C-alpha cells in the first residue's frame, strides 16, 4: 500500500453522509491512515433488536480489521455462527475544540472512520496468530516480537473477529472557527483548542530488574 | 449530587457483564464522574436491522444525557417520532496500555460507561436551550456564558436528543501488568504506558484583535 494510493472504497447509501458531504472520503489511503493512528474502536452490534456499543481494540491488516473479542460472549457466538454478526466499527480521533462567537457554530475537529459489514470469528490458528500479533503491534509497534507468543491453550481462549473493509468511509473536520459574518464583531474569544492523545513515561512493573532498559520501540514511541 | 452519593442504577441483564464482573459498577457517582470527564460519545442505533455507530458530543444534566444530533437525519426522525429511538451511548476514556511478558495478558487501562435506552428528540425550546448550553459547557466549562446564545431560528435548526440514564453501567481497568507466575522470569519489559488526552495552547481566530486576552475558563482549563 503506497501513500500514492488513490483507490477508493465503493460508496453506498449508508457511507454517503446526508450532511457535510465535503468532510467525507472513501479514499483507501486516507482511511487506512486514520485507522493506523488508533488502536481503540467502538464496536456496534444488535441484540434482540437493540443496539449495543462496546469499546475494544483493533488492528488493521491490509483491507481487513481484526477486533479483540473480549466484548461478551453473545456477539462472539453470533460471529462464530453462520451468517456471522452484522457490525459497525467506528474509530474516532479527537483533534480540537472549535469555539465560535455564536453557540450555534461551535464544532469539533476530528477524524473518524465508520466501517459496516458482517464480522466472523477467526478460527484458523495461523490467522489467529497473525491477528494477535497485529493487535499487540497496533497499539505498540514492535511489541509482538518482544513478548512470549500465545501458546495453543491461549490461542483457543482468545476471541478475535474479522471484518473485511469494504463498506467504509472517513469523515474529517480540520478547520478554524467559522462564524456567520454578522457575528464577527462580537466580543467573544474564538479559535481552536488543540486536543492530542499523548503517552507518558512508561512505568515498569515492580518485579522488573531495576537495570532493565526500556526497549527501543518504547523509547522512540510517540 | 454529592461525592458521597452511593446510590446505584438498577442492574439489568445487559448491564451485567459476563466477564470481569469486578470491573463493573452501577454506582451513580462513579458513572457521573466518568461521563463528566468526557464530551465525546459513540451513539449506536439500528437502521434496517443493522447497527450504526457514530461519534457525537454529549452533555450530562443530572440523570439525563443530551446528544448533539448532527448525526444524520434518519435517526433524528426516528427519535422525533413515537416510540423514540433505541440507542446505546458509550463513553470511553483511555488511561494506559498494559504490556505483559506474555502476548496473551496484554491489556488496556480504561474507564467506560455504556447507557441503554430510548432517546427522544428535544422539542421544548426551554429544554433545548438548557441542553445547548450544557453541550457547550461539557467540553469547555464556562463557555456558554461567553458566546452569543442560539436565536429562535438556530434553535429550530438544532437537533438534540435526550436519553434518561436508567439502564447504565461503568467498567474500569486501572491496574498494572498481570502476568502468569510462570512468565515472571521472562526477559521482556513489562509495565504500563500512561495515556492522556491533553489540550494544547488555544489558537485564536485570525480576525480576533491581537490584544484580546484568553478568557479565564480557557487559561485554567485542564
XYZ file of C-alpha atoms in Angstrom:
444
model
C 0.000 0.000 0.000
C 1.696 3.175 -1.107
C 0.990 6.679 0.086
C 0.164 7.473 -3.517
C -2.691 5.005 -3.462
C -5.716 6.914 -4.709
C -8.043 3.946 -4.973
C -11.379 4.327 -3.269
C -13.769 2.085 -1.439
C -17.131 1.855 -3.164
C -19.737 4.352 -1.962
C -23.032 3.025 -0.714
C -26.094 4.850 0.607
C -25.036 4.324 4.200
C -21.479 5.508 3.663
C -22.721 8.657 1.931
C -23.495 11.318 4.533
C -26.617 13.414 4.237
C -24.821 16.484 5.645
C -21.317 17.929 5.295
C -20.515 15.774 2.283
C -17.274 17.668 1.757
C -15.985 16.212 5.019
C -16.342 12.621 3.752
C -13.864 10.492 1.857
C -13.778 6.956 0.574
C -10.077 7.050 -0.282
C -8.301 3.901 0.820
C -5.055 5.647 1.832
C -6.848 8.311 3.894
C -8.995 5.709 5.659
C -6.010 3.483 6.395
C -4.039 6.443 7.778
C -6.778 7.188 10.320
C -7.149 3.532 11.255
C -3.385 3.171 11.683
C -3.205 6.051 14.148
C -5.725 4.499 16.527
C -5.968 1.215 18.365
C -9.340 1.581 20.125
C -12.634 1.270 18.279
C -16.291 1.224 19.188
C -17.975 -1.967 18.017
C -21.710 -1.852 17.404
C -23.969 -4.859 17.007
C -27.627 -5.677 17.539
C -29.012 -7.846 20.335
C -32.741 -8.561 20.339
C -33.356 -5.558 18.109
C -31.452 -3.121 20.331
C -28.046 -1.601 19.617
C -25.004 -2.368 21.764
C -21.790 -0.332 21.512
C -18.654 -1.563 23.271
C -15.085 -0.305 23.189
C -12.430 -2.776 22.143
C -9.028 -2.865 20.477
C -8.493 -3.490 16.781
C -5.720 -3.924 14.252
C -5.700 -3.233 10.532
C -4.042 -5.808 8.293
C -4.408 -4.787 4.661
C -8.089 -4.401 3.888
C -9.165 -6.214 6.991
C -9.818 -5.300 10.617
C -9.245 -7.691 13.480
C -11.077 -6.930 16.714
C -10.371 -8.332 20.116
C -13.456 -10.130 21.258
C -13.382 -9.599 24.997
C -16.722 -7.996 24.398
C -19.003 -10.546 25.943
C -19.948 -13.947 24.729
C -23.190 -13.224 22.907
C -21.770 -11.305 19.946
C -18.900 -13.737 19.696
C -21.218 -16.697 19.485
C -23.102 -14.904 16.729
C -19.865 -14.101 14.906
C -18.822 -17.747 15.130
C -22.066 -19.000 13.587
C -23.484 -18.527 10.090
C -24.106 -15.944 8.732
C -21.814 -14.024 11.065
C -22.506 -10.876 13.035
C -23.601 -7.604 11.473
C -21.393 -4.905 12.927
C -20.470 -1.272 12.631
C -16.921 -0.431 13.691
C -16.120 3.221 14.372
C -12.732 4.773 15.108
C -12.602 8.425 16.172
C -9.525 10.609 16.691
C -10.101 13.920 18.505
C -8.106 16.867 17.177
C -9.613 20.007 18.645
C -12.490 22.018 20.074
C -13.685 24.816 17.824
C -15.050 27.836 19.708
C -17.086 30.321 17.713
C -18.637 33.621 18.709
C -22.075 32.054 18.448
C -23.019 28.983 20.472
C -24.608 27.517 17.358
C -21.408 27.278 15.303
C -19.252 25.570 17.912
C -17.715 22.427 16.482
C -15.125 19.698 16.925
C -12.097 18.919 14.779
C -11.859 15.173 14.392
C -11.081 12.300 12.070
C -13.315 9.239 12.078
C -13.779 6.024 10.149
C -17.027 4.065 10.064
C -16.988 0.522 8.663
C -20.098 -1.580 8.074
C -20.236 -5.291 7.392
C -20.507 -8.789 8.706
C -17.875 -9.997 11.129
C -16.726 -13.569 11.546
C -14.830 -15.220 14.324
C -11.260 -16.146 13.431
C -10.759 -19.861 13.983
C -7.772 -20.764 11.808
C -4.803 -20.960 14.231
C -2.399 -19.376 11.751
C -4.694 -16.422 11.038
C -5.406 -16.087 14.764
C -1.703 -15.894 15.492
C -1.218 -13.193 12.825
C -4.217 -11.286 14.209
C -2.930 -11.396 17.790
C 0.478 -10.111 16.737
C -1.241 -7.328 14.811
C -3.416 -6.413 17.813
C -0.325 -6.100 20.009
C 1.622 -4.153 17.372
C -1.256 -1.795 16.518
C -1.004 -0.148 19.946
C 2.773 -0.612 20.383
C 4.569 -1.214 17.072
C 7.378 -3.721 17.556
C 5.988 -5.222 20.726
C 4.801 -8.567 19.354
C 8.432 -9.572 18.697
C 9.320 -8.834 22.335
C 6.891 -10.938 24.376
C 6.018 -14.590 24.748
C 3.687 -15.588 21.898
C 0.376 -17.168 22.775
C 0.502 -20.929 23.176
C -2.147 -23.308 21.876
C -4.253 -23.064 25.020
C -4.170 -19.259 24.960
C -4.967 -19.151 21.242
C -8.006 -21.349 21.885
C -9.125 -18.995 24.658
C -8.752 -15.853 22.548
C -11.687 -14.500 20.658
C -10.886 -12.402 17.603
C -13.359 -11.298 14.980
C -12.555 -10.254 11.432
C -14.251 -7.557 9.389
C -13.300 -7.011 5.762
C -13.033 -3.329 4.879
C -15.485 -2.991 2.075
C -18.267 -0.588 3.007
C -16.260 2.090 4.771
C -15.813 5.854 4.778
C -13.954 8.514 6.720
C -15.021 11.935 7.906
C -12.682 14.764 8.807
C -13.120 18.274 10.144
C -9.857 20.207 10.274
C -10.682 23.876 10.217
C -10.882 27.029 12.273
C -13.799 28.835 13.862
C -16.409 29.506 11.205
C -18.740 32.269 12.373
C -21.537 33.927 10.464
C -20.445 37.339 9.070
C -22.863 39.228 11.345
C -21.251 37.655 14.427
C -17.655 38.554 13.589
C -17.614 41.720 15.690
C -18.966 40.106 18.840
C -16.529 40.412 21.744
C -16.224 36.680 22.452
C -12.964 34.787 22.075
C -12.937 32.452 19.080
C -10.459 29.861 17.917
C -9.382 26.275 18.293
C -8.229 24.364 21.368
C -5.988 21.576 20.075
C -6.524 18.127 21.561
C -3.956 15.362 21.494
C -3.763 11.884 22.923
C -0.298 11.530 24.370
C 1.687 8.760 26.007
C 3.554 9.328 29.226
C 6.763 7.809 30.531
C 6.376 4.030 30.713
C 6.024 2.747 34.296
C 7.939 -0.516 34.746
C 6.393 -3.412 36.639
C 7.814 -3.539 40.186
C 9.259 -7.015 39.611
C 11.453 -5.910 36.684
C 15.188 -5.747 37.427
C 15.994 -2.054 38.006
C 18.744 -2.188 35.387
C 16.430 -3.488 32.642
C 16.449 -0.884 29.875
C 13.352 0.440 28.176
C 13.074 -1.273 24.784
C 13.794 0.922 21.741
C 10.197 0.605 20.488
C 9.046 2.290 23.722
C 11.802 4.896 23.879
C 11.021 6.106 20.388
C 7.251 5.825 20.640
C 5.080 8.850 20.004
C -25.320 15.227 43.661
C -22.700 14.823 46.361
C -19.449 12.910 46.072
C -20.754 10.768 48.904
C -23.648 9.608 46.782
C -23.596 5.820 46.947
C -26.887 5.232 45.192
C -26.795 2.810 42.320
C -28.518 2.438 38.992
C -30.557 -0.748 38.778
C -28.721 -3.726 37.286
C -30.248 -5.468 34.317
C -29.057 -8.487 32.330
C -27.479 -6.281 29.680
C -25.659 -4.063 32.144
C -24.260 -7.103 33.950
C -21.079 -8.247 32.204
C -20.436 -11.913 31.621
C -16.685 -11.467 32.198
C -14.567 -9.356 34.576
C -17.537 -8.554 36.807
C -15.223 -6.935 39.335
C -14.509 -4.198 36.792
C -18.160 -3.170 36.609
C -20.047 -0.673 38.710
C -23.548 0.716 38.765
C -22.735 3.452 41.254
C -24.277 6.748 40.229
C -21.379 8.915 41.426
C -18.744 6.769 39.661
C -20.732 6.758 36.420
C -21.306 10.502 36.545
C -17.604 11.146 37.196
C -16.629 9.277 34.021
C -19.321 10.991 31.982
C -18.268 14.395 33.289
C -14.663 13.914 32.197
C -15.610 13.275 28.566
C -17.553 15.167 25.945
C -17.450 12.744 23.002
C -19.585 9.624 22.897
C -20.320 6.885 20.404
C -24.030 6.654 19.640
C -25.367 3.336 18.423
C -28.740 2.778 16.797
C -30.283 0.301 14.390
C -31.182 1.019 10.771
C -32.930 -1.730 8.802
C -31.673 -4.328 11.258
C -28.038 -3.244 11.037
C -26.062 -1.371 13.690
C -24.758 2.155 13.101
C -22.201 3.770 15.432
C -21.437 7.479 15.080
C -19.328 9.806 17.204
C -21.060 12.870 18.587
C -20.860 15.208 21.538
C -22.934 14.858 24.676
C -23.643 16.608 27.945
C -24.817 15.195 31.257
C -27.506 17.121 33.130
C -28.468 15.259 36.278
C -29.646 11.796 35.316
C -30.027 12.688 31.682
C -27.751 12.785 28.641
C -28.208 15.262 25.813
C -26.632 14.344 22.485
C -25.980 16.609 19.569
C -27.856 15.266 16.626
C -25.668 16.194 13.699
C -25.620 12.504 13.141
C -27.745 12.223 10.042
C -31.401 12.749 9.607
C -32.674 9.182 9.790
C -32.033 8.532 13.484
C -33.282 12.006 14.313
C -36.544 11.437 12.522
C -36.925 8.205 14.465
C -36.115 9.953 17.742
C -38.714 12.599 16.970
C -41.469 10.069 16.346
C -43.145 7.635 18.734
C -41.840 5.486 20.330
C -38.437 7.164 20.051
C -35.118 5.681 19.017
C -33.498 2.747 20.761
C -29.905 3.716 21.393
C -26.745 2.662 23.148
C -24.455 5.516 24.187
C -20.871 4.646 25.084
C -18.203 6.915 26.532
C -14.639 5.619 26.795
C -11.654 7.270 28.461
C -8.232 5.764 27.672
C -5.805 5.622 30.588
C -2.971 3.309 29.593
C -1.527 0.402 27.658
C -0.620 -2.590 29.801
C 2.334 -4.593 28.489
C 2.835 -8.059 29.945
C 5.568 -10.607 29.371
C 3.067 -12.793 27.519
C 1.202 -11.501 24.467
C -1.971 -13.057 25.881
C -2.137 -10.897 29.019
C -1.670 -7.515 27.340
C -4.478 -5.175 28.309
C -5.724 -1.607 28.339
C -6.445 0.631 31.314
C -9.669 2.481 30.628
C -12.904 3.809 32.065
C -16.114 3.423 30.105
C -19.823 3.990 30.530
C -22.488 2.208 28.499
C -26.073 3.509 28.622
C -29.043 1.765 27.025
C -32.462 3.205 26.420
C -34.839 5.037 24.161
C -33.884 8.517 23.017
C -36.305 11.298 22.173
C -35.771 14.482 20.253
C -35.859 17.603 22.422
C -38.510 19.951 21.090
C -39.360 22.201 24.041
C -37.482 25.475 23.383
C -36.593 25.950 27.039
C -35.183 22.443 27.408
C -33.385 22.815 24.086
C -31.736 25.986 25.295
C -30.593 24.303 28.521
C -29.298 21.340 26.505
C -27.312 23.529 24.111
C -25.686 25.417 26.981
C -24.832 22.097 28.583
C -23.326 20.758 25.346
C -21.087 23.819 25.062
C -20.113 23.716 28.744
C -19.450 19.968 28.804
C -16.404 20.410 26.552
C -15.432 23.883 27.829
C -16.910 24.667 31.253
C -17.896 28.324 31.430
C -18.078 28.844 27.693
C -21.861 29.049 27.281
C -21.899 32.322 29.237
C -19.312 33.802 26.842
C -20.844 33.389 23.405
C -23.961 34.513 21.585
C -26.840 32.214 22.578
C -28.751 30.491 19.817
C -31.645 32.508 18.440
C -35.039 31.055 17.586
C -34.011 30.146 14.038
C -30.867 28.380 15.248
C -32.751 26.555 17.997
C -35.196 25.282 15.398
C -32.304 24.079 13.255
C -30.573 22.256 16.091
C -31.230 18.610 16.683
C -30.677 17.374 20.217
C -31.756 14.023 21.572
C -32.320 13.126 25.199
C -31.568 9.839 26.909
C -32.525 9.290 30.524
C -29.818 7.494 32.494
C -31.603 4.465 33.764
C -30.035 1.294 32.391
C -26.375 2.198 32.665
C -23.119 0.792 33.990
C -19.434 1.634 34.045
C -16.368 -0.515 33.572
C -12.890 0.335 34.769
C -9.487 -1.307 34.498
C -6.835 0.506 36.496
C -4.065 -1.912 37.254
C -0.558 -2.943 36.392
C 0.794 -5.769 34.248
C -0.687 -9.041 35.437
C 1.427 -11.935 34.203
C 1.051 -15.605 34.968
C 3.538 -16.744 37.661
C 5.435 -18.954 35.220
C 6.098 -15.967 32.924
C 7.530 -13.657 35.562
C 11.168 -14.518 34.796
C 10.903 -13.941 31.052
C 13.276 -11.193 29.862
C 10.597 -8.950 28.301
C 9.859 -5.456 29.584
C 6.512 -5.217 31.388
C 4.592 -2.291 32.742
C 2.126 0.417 31.873
C 2.345 3.198 29.278
C 0.113 6.000 30.577
C -2.220 7.630 28.051
C -3.745 11.045 28.496
C -5.898 13.282 26.361
C -4.447 16.771 26.688
C -5.370 20.202 25.435
C -2.812 22.421 23.796
C -2.472 26.187 23.770
C -5.644 27.729 22.320
C -5.130 29.106 18.796
C -7.026 32.388 18.356
C -9.022 33.044 15.194
C -7.019 35.346 12.870
C -9.731 38.024 12.994
C -9.503 38.420 16.797
C -7.876 41.651 17.965
C -4.298 40.724 18.964
C -4.794 42.278 22.388
C -7.868 40.192 23.181
C -6.997 38.142 26.266
C -7.646 34.446 26.622
C -10.739 34.023 28.821
C -10.142 32.666 32.324
C -12.099 29.484 31.600
C -9.537 28.682 28.861
C -6.451 29.742 30.816
C -7.328 27.492 33.696
C -8.651 24.583 31.647
C -7.178 21.148 32.054
